[in-house]
Coordinates of C-alpha atoms and ligand atoms in Angstrom, one line a residue:
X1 CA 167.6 -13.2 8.9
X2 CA 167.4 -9.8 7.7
X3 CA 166.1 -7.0 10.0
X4 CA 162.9 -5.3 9.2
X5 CA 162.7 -2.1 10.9
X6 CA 158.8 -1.7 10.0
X7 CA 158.5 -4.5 12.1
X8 CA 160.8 -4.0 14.6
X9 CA 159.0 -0.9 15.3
X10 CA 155.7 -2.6 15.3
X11 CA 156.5 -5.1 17.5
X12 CA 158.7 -3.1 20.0
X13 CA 155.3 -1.8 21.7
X14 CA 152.6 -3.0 20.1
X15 CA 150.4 -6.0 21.0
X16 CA 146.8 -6.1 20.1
X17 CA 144.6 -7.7 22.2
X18 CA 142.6 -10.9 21.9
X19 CA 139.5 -9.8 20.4
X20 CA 136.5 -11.5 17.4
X21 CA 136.0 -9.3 14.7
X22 CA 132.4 -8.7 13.0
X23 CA 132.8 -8.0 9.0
X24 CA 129.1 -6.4 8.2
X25 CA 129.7 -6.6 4.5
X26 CA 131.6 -10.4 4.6
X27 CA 131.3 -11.6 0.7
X28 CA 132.3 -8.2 -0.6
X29 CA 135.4 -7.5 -2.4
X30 CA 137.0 -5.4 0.6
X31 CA 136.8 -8.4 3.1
X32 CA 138.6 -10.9 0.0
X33 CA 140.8 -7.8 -1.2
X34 CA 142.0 -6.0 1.8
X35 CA 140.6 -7.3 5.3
X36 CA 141.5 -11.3 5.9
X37 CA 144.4 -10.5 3.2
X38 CA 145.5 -8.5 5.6
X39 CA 144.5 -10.1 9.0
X40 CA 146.6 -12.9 7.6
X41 CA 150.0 -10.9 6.9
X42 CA 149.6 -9.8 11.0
X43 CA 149.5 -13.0 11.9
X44 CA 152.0 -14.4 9.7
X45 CA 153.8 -11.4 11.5
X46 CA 153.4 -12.9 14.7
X47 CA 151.3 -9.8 15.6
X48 CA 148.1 -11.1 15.9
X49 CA 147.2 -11.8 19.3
X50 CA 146.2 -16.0 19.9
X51 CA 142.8 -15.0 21.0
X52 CA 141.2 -14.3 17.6
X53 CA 138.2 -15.0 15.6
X54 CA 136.3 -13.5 12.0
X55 CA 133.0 -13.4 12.1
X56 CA 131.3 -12.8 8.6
X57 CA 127.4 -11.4 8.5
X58 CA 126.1 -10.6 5.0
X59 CA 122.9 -11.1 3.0
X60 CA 124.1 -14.0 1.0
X61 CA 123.7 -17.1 1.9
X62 CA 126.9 -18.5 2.1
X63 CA 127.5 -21.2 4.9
X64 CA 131.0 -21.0 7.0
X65 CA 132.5 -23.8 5.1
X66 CA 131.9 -21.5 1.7
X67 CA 133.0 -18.4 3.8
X68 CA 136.5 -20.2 4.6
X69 CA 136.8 -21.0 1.2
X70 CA 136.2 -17.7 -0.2
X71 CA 138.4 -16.0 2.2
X72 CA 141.9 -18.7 1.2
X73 CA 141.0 -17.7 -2.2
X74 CA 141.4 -14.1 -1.8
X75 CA 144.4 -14.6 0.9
X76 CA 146.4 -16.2 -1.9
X77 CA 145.4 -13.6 -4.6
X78 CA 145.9 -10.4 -2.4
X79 CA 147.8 -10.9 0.1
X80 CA 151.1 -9.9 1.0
X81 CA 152.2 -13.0 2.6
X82 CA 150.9 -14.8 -0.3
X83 CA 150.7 -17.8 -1.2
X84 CA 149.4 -18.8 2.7
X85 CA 151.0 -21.6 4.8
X86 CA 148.9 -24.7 5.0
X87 CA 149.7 -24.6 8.9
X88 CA 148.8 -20.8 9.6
X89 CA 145.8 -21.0 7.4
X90 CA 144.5 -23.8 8.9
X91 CA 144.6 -22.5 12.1
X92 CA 143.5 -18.7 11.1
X93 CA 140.4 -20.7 9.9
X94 CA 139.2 -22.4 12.3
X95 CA 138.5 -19.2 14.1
X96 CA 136.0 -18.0 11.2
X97 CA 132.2 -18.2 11.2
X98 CA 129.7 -16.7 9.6
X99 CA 126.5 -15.7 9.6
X100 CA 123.5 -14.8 7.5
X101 CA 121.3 -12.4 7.3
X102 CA 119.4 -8.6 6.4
X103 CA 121.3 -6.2 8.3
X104 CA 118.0 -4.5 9.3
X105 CA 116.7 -7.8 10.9
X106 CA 116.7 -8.2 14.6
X107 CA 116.8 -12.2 14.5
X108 CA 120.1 -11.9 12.7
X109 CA 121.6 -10.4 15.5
X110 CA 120.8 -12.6 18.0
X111 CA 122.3 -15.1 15.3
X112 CA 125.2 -13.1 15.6
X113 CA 125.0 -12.8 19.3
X114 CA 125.0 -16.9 19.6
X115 CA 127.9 -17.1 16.7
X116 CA 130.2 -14.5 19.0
X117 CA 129.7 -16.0 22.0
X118 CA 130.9 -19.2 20.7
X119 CA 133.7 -17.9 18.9
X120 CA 135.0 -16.0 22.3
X121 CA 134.7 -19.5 24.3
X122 CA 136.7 -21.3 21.8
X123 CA 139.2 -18.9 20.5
X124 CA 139.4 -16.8 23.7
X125 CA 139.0 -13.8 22.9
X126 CA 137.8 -12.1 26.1
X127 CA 134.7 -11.1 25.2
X128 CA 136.0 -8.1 22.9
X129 CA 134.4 -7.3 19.7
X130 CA 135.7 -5.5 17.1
X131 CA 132.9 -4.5 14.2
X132 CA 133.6 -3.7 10.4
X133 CA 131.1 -1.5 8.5
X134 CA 132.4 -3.3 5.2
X135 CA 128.5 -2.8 3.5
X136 CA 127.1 -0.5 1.1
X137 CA 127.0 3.1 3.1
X138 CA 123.1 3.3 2.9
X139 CA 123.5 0.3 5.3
X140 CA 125.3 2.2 8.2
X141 CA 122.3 3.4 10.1
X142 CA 120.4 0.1 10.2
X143 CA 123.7 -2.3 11.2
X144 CA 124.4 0.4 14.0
X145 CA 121.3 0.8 15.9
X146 CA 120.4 -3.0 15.5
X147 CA 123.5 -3.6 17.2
X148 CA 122.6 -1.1 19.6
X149 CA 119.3 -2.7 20.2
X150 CA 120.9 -6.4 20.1
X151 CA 122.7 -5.2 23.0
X152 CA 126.5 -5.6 21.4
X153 CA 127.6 -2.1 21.6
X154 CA 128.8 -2.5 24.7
X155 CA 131.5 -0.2 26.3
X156 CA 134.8 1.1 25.4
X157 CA 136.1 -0.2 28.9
X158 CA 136.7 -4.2 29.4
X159 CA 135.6 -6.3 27.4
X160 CA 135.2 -3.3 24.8
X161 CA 133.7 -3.3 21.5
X162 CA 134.6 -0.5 18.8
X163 CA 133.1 0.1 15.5
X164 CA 135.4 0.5 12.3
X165 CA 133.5 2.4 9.7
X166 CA 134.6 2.7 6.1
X167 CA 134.8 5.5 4.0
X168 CA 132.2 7.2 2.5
X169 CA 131.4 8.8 6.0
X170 CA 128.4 10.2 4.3
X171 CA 127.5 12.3 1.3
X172 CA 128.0 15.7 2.4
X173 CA 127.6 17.8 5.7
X174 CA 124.4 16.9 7.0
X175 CA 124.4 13.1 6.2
X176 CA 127.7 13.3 7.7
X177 CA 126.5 15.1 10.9
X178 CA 123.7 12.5 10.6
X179 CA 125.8 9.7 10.7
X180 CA 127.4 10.7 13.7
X181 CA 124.6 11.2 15.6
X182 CA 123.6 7.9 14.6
X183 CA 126.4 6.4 15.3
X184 CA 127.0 8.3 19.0
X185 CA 123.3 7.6 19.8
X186 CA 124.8 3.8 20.1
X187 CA 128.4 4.1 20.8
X188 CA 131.2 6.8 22.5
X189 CA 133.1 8.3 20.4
X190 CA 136.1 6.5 21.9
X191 CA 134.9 3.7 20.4
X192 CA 134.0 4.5 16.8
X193 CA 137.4 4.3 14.4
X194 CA 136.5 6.5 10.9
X195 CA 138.5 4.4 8.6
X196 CA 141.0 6.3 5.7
X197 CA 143.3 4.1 4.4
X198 CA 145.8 6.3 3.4
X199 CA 146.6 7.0 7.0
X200 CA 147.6 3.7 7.3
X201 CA 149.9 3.8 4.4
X202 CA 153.7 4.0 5.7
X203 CA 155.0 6.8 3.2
X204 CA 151.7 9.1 4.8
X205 CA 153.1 8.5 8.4
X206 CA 156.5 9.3 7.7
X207 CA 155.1 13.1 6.5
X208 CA 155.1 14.0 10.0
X209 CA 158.2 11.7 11.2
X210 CA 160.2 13.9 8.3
X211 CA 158.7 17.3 9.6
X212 CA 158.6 16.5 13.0
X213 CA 162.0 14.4 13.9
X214 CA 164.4 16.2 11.5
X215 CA 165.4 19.8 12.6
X216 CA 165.9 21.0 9.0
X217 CA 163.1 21.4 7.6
X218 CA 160.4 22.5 9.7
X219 CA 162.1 26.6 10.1
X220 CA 161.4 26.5 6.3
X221 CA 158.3 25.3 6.9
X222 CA 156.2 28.2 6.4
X223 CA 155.2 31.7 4.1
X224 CA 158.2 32.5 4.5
X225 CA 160.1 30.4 2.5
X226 CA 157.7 28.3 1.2
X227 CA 156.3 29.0 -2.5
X228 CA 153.7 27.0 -2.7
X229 CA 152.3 23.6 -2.4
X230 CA 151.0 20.7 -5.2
X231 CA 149.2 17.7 -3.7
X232 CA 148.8 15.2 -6.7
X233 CA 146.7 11.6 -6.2
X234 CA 146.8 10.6 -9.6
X235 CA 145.5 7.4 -11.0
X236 CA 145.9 5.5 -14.4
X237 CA 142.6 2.8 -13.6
X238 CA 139.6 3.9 -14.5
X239 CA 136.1 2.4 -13.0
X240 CA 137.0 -1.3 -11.9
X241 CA 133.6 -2.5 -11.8
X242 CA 132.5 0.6 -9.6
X243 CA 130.8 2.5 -12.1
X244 CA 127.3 2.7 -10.0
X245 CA 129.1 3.8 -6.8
X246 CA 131.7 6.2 -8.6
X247 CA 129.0 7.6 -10.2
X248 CA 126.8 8.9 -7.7
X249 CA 129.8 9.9 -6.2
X250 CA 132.4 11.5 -8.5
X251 CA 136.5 12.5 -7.4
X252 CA 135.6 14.8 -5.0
X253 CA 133.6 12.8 -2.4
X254 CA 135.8 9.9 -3.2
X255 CA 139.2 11.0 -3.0
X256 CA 139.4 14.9 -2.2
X257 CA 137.0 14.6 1.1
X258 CA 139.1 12.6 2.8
X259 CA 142.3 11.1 1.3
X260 CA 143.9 14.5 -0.5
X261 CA 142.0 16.8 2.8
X262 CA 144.6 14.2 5.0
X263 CA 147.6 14.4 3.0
X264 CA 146.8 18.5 3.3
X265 CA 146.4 18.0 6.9
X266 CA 149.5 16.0 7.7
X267 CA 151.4 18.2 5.7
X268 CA 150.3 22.2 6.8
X269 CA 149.8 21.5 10.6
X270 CA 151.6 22.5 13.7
X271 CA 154.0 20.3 15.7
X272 CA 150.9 18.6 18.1
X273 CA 152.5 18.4 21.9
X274 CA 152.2 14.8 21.6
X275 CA 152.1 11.8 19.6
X276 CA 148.8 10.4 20.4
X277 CA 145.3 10.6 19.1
X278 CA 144.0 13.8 21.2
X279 CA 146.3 15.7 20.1
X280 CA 147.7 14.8 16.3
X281 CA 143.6 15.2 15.8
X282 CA 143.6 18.7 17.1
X283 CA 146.0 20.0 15.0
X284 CA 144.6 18.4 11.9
X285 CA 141.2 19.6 12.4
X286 CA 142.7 23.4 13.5
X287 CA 144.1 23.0 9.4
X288 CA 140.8 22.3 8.0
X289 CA 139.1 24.9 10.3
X290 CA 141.2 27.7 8.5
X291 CA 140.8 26.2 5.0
X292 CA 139.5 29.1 3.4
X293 CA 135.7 28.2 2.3
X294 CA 135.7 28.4 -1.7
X295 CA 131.8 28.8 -2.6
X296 CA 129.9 30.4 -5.1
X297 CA 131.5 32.2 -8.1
X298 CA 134.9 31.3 -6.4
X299 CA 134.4 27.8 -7.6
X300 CA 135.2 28.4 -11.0
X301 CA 138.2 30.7 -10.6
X302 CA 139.6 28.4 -8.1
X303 CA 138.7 25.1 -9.4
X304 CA 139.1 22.9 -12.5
X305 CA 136.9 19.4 -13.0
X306 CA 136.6 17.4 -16.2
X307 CA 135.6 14.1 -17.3
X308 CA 137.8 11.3 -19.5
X309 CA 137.0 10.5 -22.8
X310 CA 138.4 7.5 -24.6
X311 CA 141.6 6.9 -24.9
X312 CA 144.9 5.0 -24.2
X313 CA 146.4 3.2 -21.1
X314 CA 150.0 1.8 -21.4
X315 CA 148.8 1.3 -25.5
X316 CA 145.7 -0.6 -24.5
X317 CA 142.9 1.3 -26.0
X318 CA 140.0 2.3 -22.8
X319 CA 136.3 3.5 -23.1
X320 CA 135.4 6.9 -22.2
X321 CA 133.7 7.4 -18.8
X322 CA 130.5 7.7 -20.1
X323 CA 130.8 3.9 -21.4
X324 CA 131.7 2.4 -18.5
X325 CA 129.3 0.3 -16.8
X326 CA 127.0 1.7 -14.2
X327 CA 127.5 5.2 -15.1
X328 CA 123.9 6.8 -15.9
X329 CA 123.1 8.2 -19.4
X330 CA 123.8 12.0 -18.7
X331 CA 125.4 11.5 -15.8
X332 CA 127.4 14.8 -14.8
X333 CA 130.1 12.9 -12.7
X334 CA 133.8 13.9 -12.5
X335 CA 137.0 11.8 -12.5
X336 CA 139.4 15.3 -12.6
X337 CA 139.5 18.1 -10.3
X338 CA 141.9 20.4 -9.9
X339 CA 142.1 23.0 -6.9
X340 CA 143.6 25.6 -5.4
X341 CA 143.3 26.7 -1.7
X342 CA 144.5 28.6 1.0
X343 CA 145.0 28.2 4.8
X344 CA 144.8 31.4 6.3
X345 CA 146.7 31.5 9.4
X346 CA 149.6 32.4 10.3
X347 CA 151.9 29.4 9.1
X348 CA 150.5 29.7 5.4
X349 CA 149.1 33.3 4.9
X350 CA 149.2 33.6 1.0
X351 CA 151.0 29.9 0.3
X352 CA 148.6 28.2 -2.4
X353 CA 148.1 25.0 -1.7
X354 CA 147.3 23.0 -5.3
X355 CA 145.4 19.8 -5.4
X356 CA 144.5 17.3 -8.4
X357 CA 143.3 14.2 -8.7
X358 CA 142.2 12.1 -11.5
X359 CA 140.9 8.5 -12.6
X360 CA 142.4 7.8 -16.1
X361 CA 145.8 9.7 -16.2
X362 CA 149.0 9.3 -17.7
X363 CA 150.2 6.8 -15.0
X364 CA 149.9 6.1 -10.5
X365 CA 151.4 8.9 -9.1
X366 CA 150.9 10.6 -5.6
X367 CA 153.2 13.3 -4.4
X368 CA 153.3 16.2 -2.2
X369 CA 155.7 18.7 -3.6
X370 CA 157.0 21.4 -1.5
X371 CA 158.0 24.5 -3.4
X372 CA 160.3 26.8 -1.9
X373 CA 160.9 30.3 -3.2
X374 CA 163.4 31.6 -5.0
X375 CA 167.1 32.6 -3.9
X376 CA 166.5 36.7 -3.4
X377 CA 169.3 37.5 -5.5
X378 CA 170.6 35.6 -8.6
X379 CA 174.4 35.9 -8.6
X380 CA 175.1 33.8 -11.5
X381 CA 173.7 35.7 -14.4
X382 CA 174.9 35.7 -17.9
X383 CA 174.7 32.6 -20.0
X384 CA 175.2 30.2 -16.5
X385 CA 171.5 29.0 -17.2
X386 CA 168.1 28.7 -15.3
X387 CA 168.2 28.7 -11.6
X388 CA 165.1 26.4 -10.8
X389 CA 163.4 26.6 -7.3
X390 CA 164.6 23.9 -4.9
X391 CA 161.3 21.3 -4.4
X392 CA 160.9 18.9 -1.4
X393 CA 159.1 16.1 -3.0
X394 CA 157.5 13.1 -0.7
X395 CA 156.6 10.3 -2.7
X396 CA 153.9 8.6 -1.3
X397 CA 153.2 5.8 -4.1
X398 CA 154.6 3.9 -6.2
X399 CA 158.6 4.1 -6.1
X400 CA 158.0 5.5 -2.5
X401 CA 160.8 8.1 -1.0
X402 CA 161.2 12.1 -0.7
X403 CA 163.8 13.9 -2.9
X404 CA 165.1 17.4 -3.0
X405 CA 165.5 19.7 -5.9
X406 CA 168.8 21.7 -5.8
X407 CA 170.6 24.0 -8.4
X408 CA 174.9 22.6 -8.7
X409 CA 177.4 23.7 -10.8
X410 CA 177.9 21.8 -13.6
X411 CA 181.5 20.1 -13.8
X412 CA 183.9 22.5 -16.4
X413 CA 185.5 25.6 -16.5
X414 CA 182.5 27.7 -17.2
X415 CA 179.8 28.4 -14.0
X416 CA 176.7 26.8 -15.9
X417 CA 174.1 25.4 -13.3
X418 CA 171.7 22.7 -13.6
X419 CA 169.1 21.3 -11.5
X420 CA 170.2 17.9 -9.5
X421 CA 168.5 15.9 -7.2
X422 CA 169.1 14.3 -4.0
X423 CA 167.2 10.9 -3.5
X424 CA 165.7 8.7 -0.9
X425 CA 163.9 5.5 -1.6
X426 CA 162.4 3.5 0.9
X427 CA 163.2 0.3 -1.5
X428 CA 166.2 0.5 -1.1
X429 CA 167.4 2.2 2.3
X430 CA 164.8 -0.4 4.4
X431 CA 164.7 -3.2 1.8
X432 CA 161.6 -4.6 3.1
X433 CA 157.9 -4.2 2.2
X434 CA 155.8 -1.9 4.3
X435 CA 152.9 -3.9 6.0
X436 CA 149.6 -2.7 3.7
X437 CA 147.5 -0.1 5.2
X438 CA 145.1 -1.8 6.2
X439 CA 147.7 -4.3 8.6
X440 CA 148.5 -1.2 10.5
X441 CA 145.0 0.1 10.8
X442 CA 143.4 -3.2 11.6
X443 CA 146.6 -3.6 14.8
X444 CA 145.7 0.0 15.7
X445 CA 141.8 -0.5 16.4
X446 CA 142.4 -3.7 18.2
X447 CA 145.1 -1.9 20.2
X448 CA 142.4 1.3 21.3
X449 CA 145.1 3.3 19.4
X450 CA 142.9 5.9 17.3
X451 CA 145.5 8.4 16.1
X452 CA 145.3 7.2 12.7
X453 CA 141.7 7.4 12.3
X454 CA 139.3 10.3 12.0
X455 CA 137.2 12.6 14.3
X456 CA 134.0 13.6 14.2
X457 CA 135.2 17.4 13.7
X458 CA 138.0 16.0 11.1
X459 CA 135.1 14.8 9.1
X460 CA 132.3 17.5 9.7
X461 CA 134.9 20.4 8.8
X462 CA 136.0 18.1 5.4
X463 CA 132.9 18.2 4.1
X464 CA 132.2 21.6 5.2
X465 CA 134.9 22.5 2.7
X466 CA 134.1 19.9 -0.4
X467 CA 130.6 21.3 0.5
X468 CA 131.1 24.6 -0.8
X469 CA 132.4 23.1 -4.5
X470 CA 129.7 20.2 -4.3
X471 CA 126.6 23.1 -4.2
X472 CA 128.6 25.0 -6.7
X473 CA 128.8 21.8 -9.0
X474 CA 125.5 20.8 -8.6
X475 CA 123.7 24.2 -8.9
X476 CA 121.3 25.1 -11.4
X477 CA 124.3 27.3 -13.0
X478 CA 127.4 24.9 -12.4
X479 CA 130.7 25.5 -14.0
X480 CA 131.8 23.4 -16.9
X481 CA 132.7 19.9 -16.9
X482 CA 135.8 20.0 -19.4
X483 CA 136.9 16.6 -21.5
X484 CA 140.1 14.7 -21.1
X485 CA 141.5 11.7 -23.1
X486 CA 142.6 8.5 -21.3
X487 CA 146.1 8.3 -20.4
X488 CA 146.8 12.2 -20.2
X489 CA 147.2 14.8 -17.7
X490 CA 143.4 15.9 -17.3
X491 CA 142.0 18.9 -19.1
X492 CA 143.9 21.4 -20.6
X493 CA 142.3 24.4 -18.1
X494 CA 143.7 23.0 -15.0
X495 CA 146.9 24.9 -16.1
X496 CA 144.8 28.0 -15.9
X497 CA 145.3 27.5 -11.3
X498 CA 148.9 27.5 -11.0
X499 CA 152.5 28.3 -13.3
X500 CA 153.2 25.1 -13.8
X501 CA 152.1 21.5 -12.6
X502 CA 154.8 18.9 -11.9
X503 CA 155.3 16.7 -14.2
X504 CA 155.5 13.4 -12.6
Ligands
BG6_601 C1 139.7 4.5 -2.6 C2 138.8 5.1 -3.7 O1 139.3 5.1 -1.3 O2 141.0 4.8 -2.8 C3 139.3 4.5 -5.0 O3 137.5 4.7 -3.5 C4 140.7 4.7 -5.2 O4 138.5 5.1 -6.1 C5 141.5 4.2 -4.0 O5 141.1 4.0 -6.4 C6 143.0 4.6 -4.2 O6 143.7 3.9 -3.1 P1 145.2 3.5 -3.3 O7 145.6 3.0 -2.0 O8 145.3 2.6 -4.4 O9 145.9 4.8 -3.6

């Protein structure tokens, strides 16, 4: 059999423990896209511990019969392991329940209460719960303190219960800080898991892995050397059937808060003494306490948003964001923003860090290129051609792997130079799949591993920063919302921020 080293390094340490998960949320398209999908993948894996159980809870009525069936259909559409073996299914089901009911009713939960301790005396699962806030956000608050009152939050000690809650953690600052308070009015903040799935993806963990286990590249690291920095999340889909969320919510709170402010994180902080939660977490938040605040009149010189407009997608004509469904007639939402910051300490002192990210662009892209500065003296003049900067680019997704820019001399008798680059690709180095993000994330919670998750702080001093473009944007006097077609780059001014945006 071939060797997979993601899974030899999963399975080297790592055994989660027996545990009944709660889906709050259960017949929405997370728990059939992304959570039993991947729930099955770890236990074709062998890495889901014997003691498990799924409990669904939503508002529909679905009985646990329906719920089973629901939940094979989306295994065999999204899953990695797909199409599921009859054996592992079967067995993977019999540990699922669900159960009905308003997440702000109190019956429900003793419902709930009877279902899980059911579940834990026939799949043995020690009496640990493991809750997913899988709902509408508005939801949160009720879900939390009726499981408070129901008497499940229990402790993060043994048995222990955690609570996994999805992204949007909020809408800004203060329903953020409200959330938490909610949340830590019920449970410790050992045992709440803030849920960003890019964390989970492998290509996102290997940013520190490359910085932090190679001795190359991290004296470079810094003003020095480094020119500057372009974080690009770039995305070719357009609404999906979100249109009512997207549009109350718009590219910043839905990508920039806390996927593209993590990628910035893993990628501008210090070497943390260790390699566990504590203190990977207090590094990042250190990077996002010296984010420098843009507010007010800075917003427009230091940011860029626009809208699409119809257009084209790999030659399939798309509609305009405007006509997609859900979106509100004069809605003011954005699907581009372009931005440039700076960290001021002493690492990054005058390094621009540039960050864009768009729905309905040329193509799926995301990439954080490092820029380093020029050689200090060209010694090749004359006709021997452009010396381009050398660029350190990690490629997160798709064709994931990291290549370097250099400058060679082209084969003749003449010194002519010309850019080549050295390549690594995951694909073909490892030949195996990474396990989804959600797989790793999923292991982690049920192991009490919360490195990969977000802190209160993370997520406060986030928002602090989106905060200062949100009240710009939504002021009486905001700064324009510039047009873009379908299927290209994003508005033309973005190029006003930096020299010149990869081109990916
Ligand atoms: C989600 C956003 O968090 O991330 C979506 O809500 C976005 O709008 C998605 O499409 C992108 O995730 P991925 O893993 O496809 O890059």
């Amino acid at each position: 059999m071939q060797k997979n080293p993601f899974r030899d390094a999963l399975s080297k340490e790592r055994v989660a423990e027996p545990c009944t998960m709660v889906i709050f949320g259960a017949t929405g398209d997370l728990t059939r896209r992304k959570l039993v999908p991947a729930l099955c993948s770890i236990a074709r894996d062998r890495l889901l511990p014997t003691g498990f159980g799924v409990v669904g809870f939503a508002r529909r009525n679905w009985s646990a019969a329906r719920f089973r069936e629901e939940m094979l259909a989306g295994v065999n559409e999204f899953s990695r392991s797909r199409p599921v073996v009859p054996a592992l299914w079967d067995d993977f089901a019999r540990g699922l329940d669900f159960v009905q009911g308003e997440f702000g009713d109190p019956a429900a939960y003793k419902r709930l209460a009877a279902s899980l301790e059911r579940v834990d005396a026939e799949r043995g699962t020690h009496g640990n719960h493991l809750f997913y806030l899988a709902t509408p956000p508005v939801h949160y608050p009720e879900i939390i303190r009726e499981l408070g009152r129901a008497g499940l939050a229990g402790s993060a000690g043994s048995p222990w219960s955690r609570i996994i809650i999805e992204k949007p953690f909020g809408r800004d600052l203060d329903s953020a800080r409200d959330l938490n308070a909610r949340a830590l009015e019920v449970f410790t903040e050992e045992q709440i898991y803030r849920i960003d799935h890019y964390l989970g993806k492998e290509t996102v963990q290997n940013i520190l892995v490359m910085r932090f286990a190679n001795g190359i590249f991290e004296p470079l690291w810094n003003q020095k050397y480094v020119d500057h920095v372009q974080i690009t999340v770039a995305e070719d889909i357009g609404m999906e059937g979100r249109g009512a969320y997207y549009d109350s919510a718009g590219i910043l709170r839905d990508m920039v808060q806390n996927h593209m402010m993590q990628l910035l994180c893993l990628t501008a902080m210090e070497p943390p003494v260790a390699f566990n939660a504590a203190e990977v977490r207090n590094e990042k938040v250190k990077v996002l306490h010296a984010v420098r605040p843009i507010e007010g009149d800075e917003v427009a010189r230091h940011s860029v948003r626009g809208r699409y407009t119809a257009g084209f997608i790999g030659g399939q004509e798309v509609p305009g964001y405007t006509d997609e469904k859900g979106v509100a007639p004069g809605s003011r939402t954005e699907t581009y923003v372009a931005i440039r910051l700076f960290i001021d300490n002493w690492r990054w002192e005058g390094v621009p860090f540039y960050l864009r990210s768009g729905k309905r662009l040329s193509k799926r892209a995301t990439e954080i290129a490092i820029q380093f500065k020029q050689v200090p003296h060209l010694l090749f003049g004359g006709d021997s051609g452009a010396i381009e900067p050398n660029v350190l680019a990690l490629r997160i997704q798709p064709d994931e792997g990291i290549s370097l820019k250099m400058t060679s001399k082209t084969p003749g008798t003449a010194v002519s130079l010309q850019p080549v680059v050295m390549d690594f690709r995951y694909g073909t180095s490892f030949g195996a799949e990474p396990p989804e993000a959600y797989e790793r994330l999923l292991l982690d919670c049920m192991m009490g591993d919360s490195t990969l998750f977000t802190r209160r702080d993370e997520v406060e001093e986030a928002w602090r920063f989106v905060g200062g473009l949100l009240d710009a944007w939504e002021s009486t006097a905001p700064p324009p919302l510039y047009p873009y077609e379908a299927g290209t780059w994003g508005p033309m001014e973005a190029s006003s921020l930096i020299h010149r945006w990869r081109r990916l």
